[in-house]
Amino acid sequence: MESVRIADICSQVYSGGTPTSTNSSYYDGDIPWLNTNEVNFCNIYKTNRTISEEGLKHSAAKFVPVNTIIVAMYGVTAGRSAIAKIPLTTNQACCNLVIDSKKANYQYVYYFLKQQAAHLNSLANGGAQQNLNSLLIKKYSISLPSLKEQDKIASILSVYDDLIEKNNRKIAILQEMAEELYKEWFVRFRFPGYKTARFKDGIPEGWKYRTFGEIVTCERGISYSSEEIDCEDGVNLINLKNINAYGGFRLDGTKKYNGKYKNNQVVQCGDLVMGVTDMTQDRRTVGAVALIPPFDNTCVISADLIKVVSHIDNIFIYCLCKYGYYSKFFSQFANGSNVLHLKPSSLRNQKVLIPTEELINKFVKIVKPINDTINNLNRQNDTLTQQRDLLLPRLMSGKLEVRA
């Protein structure tokens, strides 16, 4: 097995750029623009933000071709990688590797870097912000078997990722169904019976604006030490990493915890949690909500989260916050110079529009099976991920032989 530098198997290596944020004409165009926070061992088919032709012209941003490997260089994602599946641009925190197909299989290189992510992250240097740089990545050594062996290894591992991606597409469709139903009924007011409903002051009769404090109570999570999560066994600690950007649950963020906890810090399947911290200024997790999926063991929440308890069904409160834009509204009450913190007390007097109990029950009856299916697909993905990650080091080391 040959050892070469990353630069030796690339036709191009370059980073991107960020258009000036104060010029609104540079953004919301037709050009996908990737932020390093989106680089998380995945195929990239869409980006959270887009830039305009003017933004591209007046910045260091540049297009990367399909199948480019993107390595995050800055912050908490430093060392993580992804594959561009569409032509896109990136910010300066991304190192973009255009692999020469005559020298290496781009998927093999991706899986190699995925396995080396922790080591790459350890090489990052800097003060408060841990950074890599493109020179270090270009000099990084990669072990290469023959191109035929690379193709075979990549094809084996990609079977798992293809199944995961297929499930993710199903999940996205189901989430869109739930979102569209919520907006149709509770934003556009096209709910069952809306044609004969009476409206007063612009809202249906029987609906009421109520303060958030009237409909929910909040339970704080656990403050823990690093020693209490440096363990193999213990209860599941649901923490900020379990919250997707702008809402939703991530299974892979779960940690183990062997410290003390109170009964009100325990969460079960169907419970609702909200992020009250954001490690950046992006407000992606603060105010964001997630429903706890099924777990085999006891789960407790960290101090970065609160458990939201209500007499109204949690599925509706979740959709109210995520699809009714209340999460984004609540996030504006968070403050802090480096880390954002949201005080639950600041939400108590904020008003939310609550429909009739009958309509809520009808909505939940439709959305609950959708949510159950999403949970099942996520559990399938968790199993596939574990199986792939067991194979990965054995294939890369040659311990598991493949026939080219």
XYZ file of N, CA and C in Angstrom, residues 6 14 52 55 111 139 148 153 178 182 214 322 329 341 353:
45
model
N -1.811 14.197 0.094
C -3.112 14.541 -0.486
C -2.927 15.363 -1.755
N -8.141 24.217 -3.247
C -8.352 25.641 -2.979
C -9.473 25.830 -1.967
N -25.427 35.569 -4.875
C -25.758 36.055 -6.219
C -24.508 36.082 -7.098
N -22.279 38.614 -5.717
C -21.562 38.118 -4.539
C -20.383 37.258 -4.915
N -13.593 8.425 2.472
C -13.687 7.491 3.603
C -12.392 7.465 4.411
N -0.309 18.436 2.698
C 0.843 17.620 3.098
C 0.436 16.325 3.803
N -8.023 -0.281 -8.365
C -9.101 -1.264 -8.372
C -9.552 -1.598 -6.952
N -13.383 -1.030 -2.276
C -13.622 -0.590 -0.906
C -14.681 0.512 -0.874
N -45.482 17.216 7.084
C -45.936 17.737 8.373
C -45.902 19.266 8.385
N -49.135 21.782 8.743
C -49.203 22.791 9.809
C -49.484 24.175 9.217
N -48.305 30.402 30.001
C -49.605 29.816 30.329
C -49.719 28.370 29.875
N -41.369 24.962 15.468
C -40.498 24.742 14.303
C -41.097 25.297 13.017
N -38.309 33.242 16.496
C -38.702 34.405 17.294
C -38.099 34.324 18.691
N -27.017 32.573 25.255
C -27.819 31.909 26.285
C -29.232 32.477 26.251
N -50.324 31.810 19.194
C -51.710 31.583 18.786
C -52.037 30.096 18.916
